[in-house]
Amino acid sequence: MTSAAASNPVFFPVMGCAGLDRRQAADYHQRWFIVDANGHWLSADKCAALSTVVTDIKLGSLVLRAPGMLRIDIPLDVIEDDDSVKRTVQVGQQSVVVVDEGDVTATWLANVTGQPCRLVKLHPEASPVQWPAV
């Protein structure tokens, strides 16, 4: 006999962080990820602290929580037309166009991970990401 929880798919709004088994997270699966100070994707294999970050989708926000930290809420569906937050980062060998989620979120993540890093969101016009096996 299988449990209902075992049959629910898990979605990862932020790659490398804890996933959600709630259907509303499906629209945001793999939309965000963390990059290091050099603009390279930071996987949970390279930074174990990322696996302690719990994600949620609530009231129009991506909610991040981590042990010993206040939660941080990031608006879900902001349309970014400001080129000052547009970046190109690396995921494996692929260059990916993203939107930087800002300094407050970067500081929060740096406190969690112990290293400079930033939360980025796939730009709406970005090509699909080919995630490397980790």
mmCIF file of N, CA and C in Angstrom:
data_model
loop_
_atom_site.group_PDB
_atom_site.id
_atom_site.type_symbol
_atom_site.label_atom_id
_atom_site.label_comp_id
_atom_site.label_asym_id
_atom_site.label_seq_id
_atom_site.Cartn_x
_atom_site.Cartn_y
_atom_site.Cartn_z
ATOM 1 N N MET A 1 0.848 -1.172 0.000
ATOM 2 C CA MET A 1 0.000 0.000 0.000
ATOM 3 C C MET A 1 0.893 1.235 0.000
ATOM 4 N N THR A 2 0.546 2.205 -0.831
ATOM 5 C CA THR A 2 1.319 3.438 -0.883
ATOM 6 C C THR A 2 0.520 4.556 -0.250
ATOM 7 N N SER A 3 1.229 5.500 0.342
ATOM 8 C CA SER A 3 0.549 6.633 0.966
ATOM 9 C C SER A 3 0.222 7.668 -0.096
ATOM 10 N N ALA A 4 -0.740 8.539 0.208
ATOM 11 C CA ALA A 4 -1.101 9.604 -0.721
ATOM 12 C C ALA A 4 0.079 10.529 -0.955
ATOM 13 N N ALA A 5 0.863 10.778 0.083
ATOM 14 C CA ALA A 5 2.014 11.678 -0.053
ATOM 15 C C ALA A 5 3.044 11.105 -1.019
ATOM 16 N N ALA A 6 3.201 9.797 -1.030
ATOM 17 C CA ALA A 6 4.189 9.173 -1.894
ATOM 18 C C ALA A 6 3.803 9.303 -3.365
ATOM 19 N N SER A 7 2.499 9.446 -3.660
ATOM 20 C CA SER A 7 2.061 9.523 -5.044
ATOM 21 C C SER A 7 2.025 10.952 -5.575
ATOM 22 N N ASN A 8 2.160 11.954 -4.714
ATOM 23 C CA ASN A 8 2.153 13.343 -5.161
ATOM 24 C C ASN A 8 3.508 13.719 -5.733
ATOM 25 N N PRO A 9 3.522 14.370 -6.900
ATOM 26 C CA PRO A 9 4.804 14.833 -7.436
ATOM 27 C C PRO A 9 5.382 15.944 -6.558
ATOM 28 N N VAL A 10 6.689 16.060 -6.595
ATOM 29 C CA VAL A 10 7.369 17.116 -5.842
ATOM 30 C C VAL A 10 7.895 18.127 -6.834
ATOM 31 N N PHE A 11 7.658 19.409 -6.521
ATOM 32 C CA PHE A 11 8.097 20.505 -7.378
ATOM 33 C C PHE A 11 9.156 21.305 -6.640
ATOM 34 N N PHE A 12 10.109 21.822 -7.389
ATOM 35 C CA PHE A 12 11.221 22.561 -6.813
ATOM 36 C C PHE A 12 11.233 23.982 -7.375
ATOM 37 N N PRO A 13 10.530 24.914 -6.713
ATOM 38 C CA PRO A 13 10.561 26.291 -7.189
ATOM 39 C C PRO A 13 11.981 26.855 -7.219
ATOM 40 N N VAL A 14 12.796 26.484 -6.216
ATOM 41 C CA VAL A 14 14.192 26.916 -6.169
ATOM 42 C C VAL A 14 15.063 25.664 -6.262
ATOM 43 N N MET A 15 15.802 25.553 -7.353
ATOM 44 C CA MET A 15 16.660 24.385 -7.534
ATOM 45 C C MET A 15 17.691 24.313 -6.406
ATOM 46 N N GLY A 16 17.806 23.135 -5.790
ATOM 47 C CA GLY A 16 18.771 22.927 -4.711
ATOM 48 C C GLY A 16 18.174 23.080 -3.332
ATOM 49 N N CYS A 17 16.967 23.644 -3.256
ATOM 50 C CA CYS A 17 16.294 23.811 -1.962
ATOM 51 C C CYS A 17 15.187 22.761 -1.840
ATOM 52 N N ALA A 18 14.599 22.668 -0.661
ATOM 53 C CA ALA A 18 13.544 21.686 -0.428
ATOM 54 C C ALA A 18 12.378 21.914 -1.386
ATOM 55 N N GLY A 19 11.749 20.823 -1.807
ATOM 56 C CA GLY A 19 10.635 20.893 -2.738
ATOM 57 C C GLY A 19 9.288 20.917 -2.032
ATOM 58 N N LEU A 20 8.246 21.060 -2.838
ATOM 59 C CA LEU A 20 6.866 21.096 -2.356
ATOM 60 C C LEU A 20 6.054 20.039 -3.081
ATOM 61 N N ASP A 21 5.115 19.430 -2.382
ATOM 62 C CA ASP A 21 4.243 18.471 -3.049
ATOM 63 C C ASP A 21 2.848 19.061 -3.268
ATOM 64 N N ARG A 22 2.798 20.388 -3.396
ATOM 65 C CA ARG A 22 1.526 21.073 -3.627
ATOM 66 C C ARG A 22 1.408 21.459 -5.097
ATOM 67 N N ARG A 23 0.253 21.191 -5.684
ATOM 68 C CA ARG A 23 0.035 21.440 -7.109
ATOM 69 C C ARG A 23 0.304 22.889 -7.491
ATOM 70 N N GLN A 24 0.002 23.836 -6.613
ATOM 71 C CA GLN A 24 0.207 25.243 -6.978
ATOM 72 C C GLN A 24 1.676 25.556 -7.224
ATOM 73 N N ALA A 25 2.573 24.705 -6.765
ATOM 74 C CA ALA A 25 4.005 24.913 -7.002
ATOM 75 C C ALA A 25 4.416 24.480 -8.409
ATOM 76 N N ALA A 26 3.562 23.745 -9.110
ATOM 77 C CA ALA A 26 3.911 23.237 -10.433
ATOM 78 C C ALA A 26 4.233 24.365 -11.414
ATOM 79 N N ASP A 27 3.500 25.463 -11.342
ATOM 80 C CA ASP A 27 3.742 26.580 -12.255
ATOM 81 C C ASP A 27 5.079 27.263 -12.022
ATOM 82 N N TYR A 28 5.694 26.997 -10.882
ATOM 83 C CA TYR A 28 6.946 27.664 -10.517
ATOM 84 C C TYR A 28 8.119 26.690 -10.432
ATOM 85 N N HIS A 29 7.913 25.467 -10.904
ATOM 86 C CA HIS A 29 8.957 24.432 -10.862
ATOM 87 C C HIS A 29 10.206 24.904 -11.601
ATOM 88 N N GLN A 30 11.335 24.924 -10.900
ATOM 89 C CA GLN A 30 12.659 25.275 -11.439
ATOM 90 C C GLN A 30 12.713 26.698 -11.996
ATOM 91 N N ARG A 31 11.934 27.610 -11.442
ATOM 92 C CA ARG A 31 11.967 28.999 -11.909
ATOM 93 C C ARG A 31 13.141 29.759 -11.303
ATOM 94 N N TRP A 32 13.520 29.450 -10.054
ATOM 95 C CA TRP A 32 14.604 30.155 -9.374
ATOM 96 C C TRP A 32 15.767 29.206 -9.113
ATOM 97 N N PHE A 33 16.939 29.800 -8.956
ATOM 98 C CA PHE A 33 18.097 29.047 -8.496
ATOM 99 C C PHE A 33 19.094 30.027 -7.904
ATOM 100 N N ILE A 34 20.104 29.487 -7.253
ATOM 101 C CA ILE A 34 21.102 30.304 -6.568
ATOM 102 C C ILE A 34 22.393 30.228 -7.363
ATOM 103 N N VAL A 35 23.039 31.393 -7.489
ATOM 104 C CA VAL A 35 24.347 31.442 -8.137
ATOM 105 C C VAL A 35 25.379 31.948 -7.132
ATOM 106 N N ASP A 36 26.616 31.508 -7.308
ATOM 107 C CA ASP A 36 27.699 31.956 -6.431
ATOM 108 C C ASP A 36 28.190 33.333 -6.871
ATOM 109 N N ALA A 37 29.223 33.820 -6.221
ATOM 110 C CA ALA A 37 29.753 35.158 -6.500
ATOM 111 C C ALA A 37 30.272 35.297 -7.934
ATOM 112 N N ASN A 38 30.587 34.174 -8.573
ATOM 113 C CA ASN A 38 31.076 34.199 -9.951
ATOM 114 C C ASN A 38 29.972 33.991 -10.985
ATOM 115 N N GLY A 39 28.721 33.900 -10.514
ATOM 116 C CA GLY A 39 27.598 33.720 -11.436
ATOM 117 C C GLY A 39 27.414 32.308 -11.936
ATOM 118 N N HIS A 40 27.893 31.321 -11.173
ATOM 119 C CA HIS A 40 27.716 29.916 -11.532
ATOM 120 C C HIS A 40 26.675 29.288 -10.607
ATOM 121 N N TRP A 41 25.832 28.436 -11.204
ATOM 122 C CA TRP A 41 24.799 27.744 -10.440
ATOM 123 C C TRP A 41 25.405 27.050 -9.234
ATOM 124 N N LEU A 42 24.796 27.266 -8.088
ATOM 125 C CA LEU A 42 25.242 26.668 -6.830
ATOM 126 C C LEU A 42 24.251 25.573 -6.458
ATOM 127 N N SER A 43 24.642 24.328 -6.643
ATOM 128 C CA SER A 43 23.766 23.197 -6.341
ATOM 129 C C SER A 43 23.889 22.827 -4.862
ATOM 130 N N ALA A 44 22.945 22.057 -4.382
ATOM 131 C CA ALA A 44 22.998 21.580 -2.997
ATOM 132 C C ALA A 44 24.195 20.662 -2.784
ATOM 133 N N ASP A 45 24.685 20.023 -3.848
ATOM 134 C CA ASP A 45 25.886 19.191 -3.725
ATOM 135 C C ASP A 45 27.114 20.036 -3.409
ATOM 136 N N LYS A 46 27.143 21.254 -3.940
ATOM 137 C CA LYS A 46 28.274 22.153 -3.687
ATOM 138 C C LYS A 46 28.085 22.970 -2.421
ATOM 139 N N CYS A 47 26.841 23.097 -1.962
ATOM 140 C CA CYS A 47 26.533 23.893 -0.772
ATOM 141 C C CYS A 47 25.397 23.219 -0.010
ATOM 142 N N ALA A 48 25.761 22.372 0.937
ATOM 143 C CA ALA A 48 24.767 21.580 1.674
ATOM 144 C C ALA A 48 23.735 22.439 2.401
ATOM 145 N N ALA A 49 24.096 23.662 2.770
ATOM 146 C CA ALA A 49 23.157 24.532 3.492
ATOM 147 C C ALA A 49 21.909 24.828 2.659
ATOM 148 N N LEU A 50 22.003 24.752 1.350
ATOM 149 C CA LEU A 50 20.825 25.009 0.515
ATOM 150 C C LEU A 50 19.710 24.014 0.787
ATOM 151 N N SER A 51 20.060 22.799 1.121
ATOM 152 C CA SER A 51 19.030 21.787 1.385
ATOM 153 C C SER A 51 18.249 22.078 2.664
ATOM 154 N N THR A 52 18.729 23.009 3.494
ATOM 155 C CA THR A 52 17.994 23.390 4.699
ATOM 156 C C THR A 52 16.973 24.491 4.425
ATOM 157 N N VAL A 53 17.009 25.062 3.229
ATOM 158 C CA VAL A 53 16.070 26.129 2.869
ATOM 159 C C VAL A 53 14.755 25.489 2.439
ATOM 160 N N VAL A 54 13.699 25.842 3.146
ATOM 161 C CA VAL A 54 12.361 25.328 2.871
ATOM 162 C C VAL A 54 11.619 26.363 2.038
ATOM 163 N N THR A 55 10.976 25.908 0.975
ATOM 164 C CA THR A 55 10.240 26.806 0.089
ATOM 165 C C THR A 55 8.742 26.625 0.280
ATOM 166 N N ASP A 56 7.999 27.684 -0.019
ATOM 167 C CA ASP A 56 6.543 27.618 -0.023
ATOM 168 C C ASP A 56 6.033 28.651 -1.021
ATOM 169 N N ILE A 57 4.839 28.437 -1.502
ATOM 170 C CA ILE A 57 4.149 29.389 -2.374
ATOM 171 C C ILE A 57 2.937 29.840 -1.582
ATOM 172 N N LYS A 58 2.895 31.128 -1.261
ATOM 173 C CA LYS A 58 1.837 31.604 -0.381
ATOM 174 C C LYS A 58 1.507 33.060 -0.685
ATOM 175 N N LEU A 59 0.225 33.348 -0.878
ATOM 176 C CA LEU A 59 -0.268 34.710 -1.040
ATOM 177 C C LEU A 59 0.526 35.523 -2.054
ATOM 178 N N GLY A 60 0.797 34.927 -3.206
ATOM 179 C CA GLY A 60 1.494 35.636 -4.269
ATOM 180 C C GLY A 60 2.984 35.787 -4.072
ATOM 181 N N SER A 61 3.550 35.005 -3.165
ATOM 182 C CA SER A 61 4.988 35.102 -2.887
ATOM 183 C C SER A 61 5.638 33.734 -2.836
ATOM 184 N N LEU A 62 6.913 33.714 -3.220
ATOM 185 C CA LEU A 62 7.790 32.595 -2.927
ATOM 186 C C LEU A 62 8.309 32.863 -1.528
ATOM 187 N N VAL A 63 8.072 31.935 -0.621
ATOM 188 C CA VAL A 63 8.492 32.105 0.768
ATOM 189 C C VAL A 63 9.673 31.171 1.025
ATOM 190 N N LEU A 64 10.761 31.738 1.560
ATOM 191 C CA LEU A 64 11.936 30.951 1.922
ATOM 192 C C LEU A 64 12.116 31.008 3.425
ATOM 193 N N ARG A 65 12.401 29.848 4.006
ATOM 194 C CA ARG A 65 12.693 29.746 5.438
ATOM 195 C C ARG A 65 13.941 28.898 5.613
ATOM 196 N N ALA A 66 14.714 29.229 6.657
ATOM 197 C CA ALA A 66 15.897 28.436 6.992
ATOM 198 C C ALA A 66 16.084 28.492 8.495
ATOM 199 N N PRO A 67 16.717 27.467 9.072
ATOM 200 C CA PRO A 67 16.925 27.446 10.519
ATOM 201 C C PRO A 67 17.647 28.700 11.008
ATOM 202 N N GLY A 68 17.103 29.304 12.057
ATOM 203 C CA GLY A 68 17.718 30.472 12.665
ATOM 204 C C GLY A 68 17.511 31.777 11.912
ATOM 205 N N MET A 69 16.706 31.750 10.865
ATOM 206 C CA MET A 69 16.489 32.940 10.024
ATOM 207 C C MET A 69 15.005 33.297 10.009
ATOM 208 N N LEU A 70 14.716 34.599 9.918
ATOM 209 C CA LEU A 70 13.356 35.024 9.632
ATOM 210 C C LEU A 70 13.042 34.634 8.193
ATOM 211 N N ARG A 71 11.787 34.419 7.902
ATOM 212 C CA ARG A 71 11.434 34.067 6.528
ATOM 213 C C ARG A 71 11.595 35.288 5.627
ATOM 214 N N ILE A 72 11.745 35.008 4.334
ATOM 215 C CA ILE A 72 11.794 36.081 3.347
ATOM 216 C C ILE A 72 10.766 35.758 2.264
ATOM 217 N N ASP A 73 10.019 36.780 1.836
ATOM 218 C CA ASP A 73 8.984 36.625 0.823
ATOM 219 C C ASP A 73 9.409 37.365 -0.445
ATOM 220 N N ILE A 74 9.326 36.679 -1.573
ATOM 221 C CA ILE A 74 9.706 37.243 -2.859
ATOM 222 C C ILE A 74 8.470 37.189 -3.756
ATOM 223 N N PRO A 75 8.047 38.321 -4.327
ATOM 224 C CA PRO A 75 6.869 38.311 -5.207
ATOM 225 C C PRO A 75 7.045 37.316 -6.355
ATOM 226 N N LEU A 76 5.970 36.580 -6.664
ATOM 227 C CA LEU A 76 6.040 35.521 -7.665
ATOM 228 C C LEU A 76 6.101 36.017 -9.096
ATOM 229 N N ASP A 77 5.153 36.808 -9.486
ATOM 230 C CA ASP A 77 4.959 37.073 -10.904
ATOM 231 C C ASP A 77 5.243 38.509 -11.293
ATOM 232 N N VAL A 78 6.376 39.028 -10.861
ATOM 233 C CA VAL A 78 6.780 40.377 -11.243
ATOM 234 C C VAL A 78 7.327 40.324 -12.675
ATOM 235 N N ILE A 79 6.822 41.194 -13.506
ATOM 236 C CA ILE A 79 7.324 41.278 -14.879
ATOM 237 C C ILE A 79 8.491 42.257 -14.871
ATOM 238 N N GLU A 80 9.664 41.752 -15.159
ATOM 239 C CA GLU A 80 10.869 42.575 -15.105
ATOM 240 C C GLU A 80 11.182 43.151 -16.477
ATOM 241 N N ASP A 81 11.032 44.456 -16.595
ATOM 242 C CA ASP A 81 11.422 45.110 -17.832
ATOM 243 C C ASP A 81 12.566 46.089 -17.582
ATOM 244 N N ASP A 82 13.170 45.973 -16.420
ATOM 245 C CA ASP A 82 14.293 46.822 -16.029
ATOM 246 C C ASP A 82 15.586 46.058 -16.308
ATOM 247 N N ASP A 83 16.324 46.506 -17.305
ATOM 248 C CA ASP A 83 17.551 45.802 -17.689
ATOM 249 C C ASP A 83 18.625 45.808 -16.610
ATOM 250 N N SER A 84 18.494 46.681 -15.600
ATOM 251 C CA SER A 84 19.518 46.737 -14.550
ATOM 252 C C SER A 84 19.538 45.476 -13.689
ATOM 253 N N VAL A 85 18.466 44.677 -13.691
ATOM 254 C CA VAL A 85 18.427 43.450 -12.895
ATOM 255 C C VAL A 85 18.597 42.199 -13.759
ATOM 256 N N LYS A 86 18.767 42.392 -15.041
ATOM 257 C CA LYS A 86 18.964 41.284 -15.978
ATOM 258 C C LYS A 86 20.435 40.880 -15.955
ATOM 259 N N ARG A 87 20.692 39.588 -15.872
ATOM 260 C CA ARG A 87 22.049 39.058 -15.813
ATOM 261 C C ARG A 87 22.158 37.832 -16.728
ATOM 262 N N THR A 88 23.373 37.446 -17.032
ATOM 263 C CA THR A 88 23.637 36.169 -17.690
ATOM 264 C C THR A 88 24.527 35.377 -16.750
ATOM 265 N N VAL A 89 24.088 34.160 -16.415
ATOM 266 C CA VAL A 89 24.815 33.304 -15.480
ATOM 267 C C VAL A 89 25.080 31.959 -16.152
ATOM 268 N N GLN A 90 25.835 31.112 -15.462
ATOM 269 C CA GLN A 90 26.200 29.805 -16.001
ATOM 270 C C GLN A 90 25.519 28.685 -15.226
ATOM 271 N N VAL A 91 24.914 27.768 -15.966
ATOM 272 C CA VAL A 91 24.413 26.512 -15.414
ATOM 273 C C VAL A 91 25.130 25.431 -16.197
ATOM 274 N N GLY A 92 26.121 24.819 -15.558
ATOM 275 C CA GLY A 92 26.982 23.895 -16.290
ATOM 276 C C GLY A 92 27.698 24.666 -17.389
ATOM 277 N N GLN A 93 27.558 24.220 -18.632
ATOM 278 C CA GLN A 93 28.180 24.891 -19.784
ATOM 279 C C GLN A 93 27.228 25.873 -20.471
ATOM 280 N N GLN A 94 26.003 25.986 -19.964
ATOM 281 C CA GLN A 94 24.981 26.811 -20.594
ATOM 282 C C GLN A 94 24.927 28.214 -19.989
ATOM 283 N N SER A 95 24.882 29.233 -20.848
ATOM 284 C CA SER A 95 24.638 30.600 -20.399
ATOM 285 C C SER A 95 23.130 30.801 -20.332
ATOM 286 N N VAL A 96 22.671 31.376 -19.211
ATOM 287 C CA VAL A 96 21.238 31.514 -18.972
ATOM 288 C C VAL A 96 20.929 32.961 -18.597
ATOM 289 N N VAL A 97 19.906 33.528 -19.220
ATOM 290 C CA VAL A 97 19.474 34.890 -18.915
ATOM 291 C C VAL A 97 18.505 34.829 -17.731
ATOM 292 N N VAL A 98 18.803 35.650 -16.719
ATOM 293 C CA VAL A 98 18.032 35.624 -15.476
ATOM 294 C C VAL A 98 17.722 37.039 -15.001
ATOM 295 N N VAL A 99 16.872 37.098 -13.988
ATOM 296 C CA VAL A 99 16.561 38.327 -13.277
ATOM 297 C C VAL A 99 17.063 38.155 -11.847
ATOM 298 N N ASP A 100 17.867 39.082 -11.380
ATOM 299 C CA ASP A 100 18.411 39.049 -10.022
ATOM 300 C C ASP A 100 17.330 39.491 -9.040
ATOM 301 N N GLU A 101 17.144 38.746 -7.965
ATOM 302 C CA GLU A 101 16.101 39.044 -6.982
ATOM 303 C C GLU A 101 16.529 40.059 -5.919
ATOM 304 N N GLY A 102 17.686 40.656 -6.053
ATOM 305 C CA GLY A 102 18.035 41.801 -5.231
ATOM 306 C C GLY A 102 18.974 41.536 -4.066
ATOM 307 N N ASP A 103 19.439 42.642 -3.497
ATOM 308 C CA ASP A 103 20.442 42.601 -2.433
ATOM 309 C C ASP A 103 19.922 42.051 -1.113
ATOM 310 N N VAL A 104 18.675 42.336 -0.770
ATOM 311 C CA VAL A 104 18.133 41.836 0.509
ATOM 312 C C VAL A 104 18.098 40.313 0.489
ATOM 313 N N THR A 105 17.613 39.756 -0.608
ATOM 314 C CA THR A 105 17.567 38.297 -0.737
ATOM 315 C C THR A 105 18.975 37.716 -0.777
ATOM 316 N N ALA A 106 19.897 38.392 -1.450
ATOM 317 C CA ALA A 106 21.283 37.921 -1.511
ATOM 318 C C ALA A 106 21.911 37.895 -0.124
ATOM 319 N N THR A 107 21.649 38.910 0.678
ATOM 320 C CA THR A 107 22.180 38.945 2.043
ATOM 321 C C THR A 107 21.587 37.815 2.879
ATOM 322 N N TRP A 108 20.284 37.576 2.733
ATOM 323 C CA TRP A 108 19.616 36.493 3.458
ATOM 324 C C TRP A 108 20.284 35.162 3.092
ATOM 325 N N LEU A 109 20.472 34.917 1.800
ATOM 326 C CA LEU A 109 21.092 33.663 1.365
ATOM 327 C C LEU A 109 22.541 33.542 1.818
ATOM 328 N N ALA A 110 23.278 34.648 1.801
ATOM 329 C CA ALA A 110 24.664 34.618 2.267
ATOM 330 C C ALA A 110 24.727 34.223 3.743
ATOM 331 N N ASN A 111 23.770 34.686 4.529
ATOM 332 C CA ASN A 111 23.718 34.301 5.945
ATOM 333 C C ASN A 111 23.408 32.819 6.110
ATOM 334 N N VAL A 112 22.589 32.275 5.241
ATOM 335 C CA VAL A 112 22.246 30.846 5.296
ATOM 336 C C VAL A 112 23.420 29.990 4.844
ATOM 337 N N THR A 113 24.051 30.367 3.738
ATOM 338 C CA THR A 113 25.072 29.523 3.124
ATOM 339 C C THR A 113 26.481 29.777 3.625
ATOM 340 N N GLY A 114 26.704 30.961 4.200
ATOM 341 C CA GLY A 114 28.052 31.308 4.641
ATOM 342 C C GLY A 114 28.956 31.769 3.516
ATOM 343 N N GLN A 115 28.379 32.095 2.369
ATOM 344 C CA GLN A 115 29.168 32.567 1.232
ATOM 345 C C GLN A 115 28.329 33.526 0.392
ATOM 346 N N PRO A 116 28.982 34.423 -0.347
ATOM 347 C CA PRO A 116 28.230 35.325 -1.211
ATOM 348 C C PRO A 116 27.499 34.532 -2.298
ATOM 349 N N CYS A 117 26.214 34.794 -2.433
ATOM 350 C CA CYS A 117 25.426 34.154 -3.481
ATOM 351 C C CYS A 117 24.161 34.973 -3.717
ATOM 352 N N ARG A 118 23.481 34.680 -4.805
ATOM 353 C CA ARG A 118 22.300 35.461 -5.175
ATOM 354 C C ARG A 118 21.205 34.532 -5.668
ATOM 355 N N LEU A 119 19.970 34.925 -5.395
ATOM 356 C CA LEU A 119 18.810 34.228 -5.941
ATOM 357 C C LEU A 119 18.474 34.877 -7.272
ATOM 358 N N VAL A 120 18.344 34.053 -8.300
ATOM 359 C CA VAL A 120 17.982 34.546 -9.614
ATOM 360 C C VAL A 120 16.768 33.769 -10.125
ATOM 361 N N LYS A 121 16.021 34.439 -10.984
ATOM 362 C CA LYS A 121 14.821 33.857 -11.582
ATOM 363 C C LYS A 121 15.026 33.817 -13.090
ATOM 364 N N LEU A 122 14.623 32.731 -13.709
ATOM 365 C CA LEU A 122 14.726 32.645 -15.160
ATOM 366 C C LEU A 122 13.988 33.810 -15.801
ATOM 367 N N HIS A 123 14.642 34.468 -16.725
ATOM 368 C CA HIS A 123 14.013 35.552 -17.465
ATOM 369 C C HIS A 123 12.914 34.938 -18.335
ATOM 370 N N PRO A 124 11.776 35.623 -18.476
ATOM 371 C CA PRO A 124 10.679 35.052 -19.276
ATOM 372 C C PRO A 124 11.077 34.681 -20.701
ATOM 373 N N GLU A 125 12.089 35.332 -21.256
ATOM 374 C CA GLU A 125 12.513 35.044 -22.626
ATOM 375 C C GLU A 125 13.710 34.090 -22.681
ATOM 376 N N ALA A 126 14.110 33.549 -21.538
ATOM 377 C CA ALA A 126 15.270 32.648 -21.494
ATOM 378 C C ALA A 126 14.943 31.307 -22.144
ATOM 379 N N SER A 127 15.962 30.716 -22.722
ATOM 380 C CA SER A 127 15.833 29.357 -23.258
ATOM 381 C C SER A 127 15.683 28.384 -22.090
ATOM 382 N N PRO A 128 15.057 27.229 -22.321
ATOM 383 C CA PRO A 128 14.956 26.233 -21.258
ATOM 384 C C PRO A 128 16.348 25.830 -20.757
ATOM 385 N N VAL A 129 16.449 25.617 -19.459
ATOM 386 C CA VAL A 129 17.724 25.246 -18.842
ATOM 387 C C VAL A 129 17.928 23.749 -18.945
ATOM 388 N N GLN A 130 19.128 23.359 -19.328
ATOM 389 C CA GLN A 130 19.523 21.959 -19.337
ATOM 390 C C GLN A 130 20.287 21.721 -18.020
ATOM 391 N N TRP A 131 19.588 21.257 -16.987
ATOM 392 C CA TRP A 131 20.195 21.100 -15.666
ATOM 393 C C TRP A 131 21.181 19.943 -15.679
ATOM 394 N N PRO A 132 22.417 20.190 -15.269
ATOM 395 C CA PRO A 132 23.405 19.092 -15.207
ATOM 396 C C PRO A 132 23.006 18.070 -14.134
ATOM 397 N N ALA A 133 23.385 16.841 -14.348
ATOM 398 C CA ALA A 133 23.190 15.833 -13.310
ATOM 399 C C ALA A 133 24.119 16.150 -12.157
ATOM 400 N N VAL A 134 23.591 16.039 -10.951
ATOM 401 C CA VAL A 134 24.423 16.320 -9.762
ATOM 402 C C VAL A 134 24.592 15.088 -8.937
#
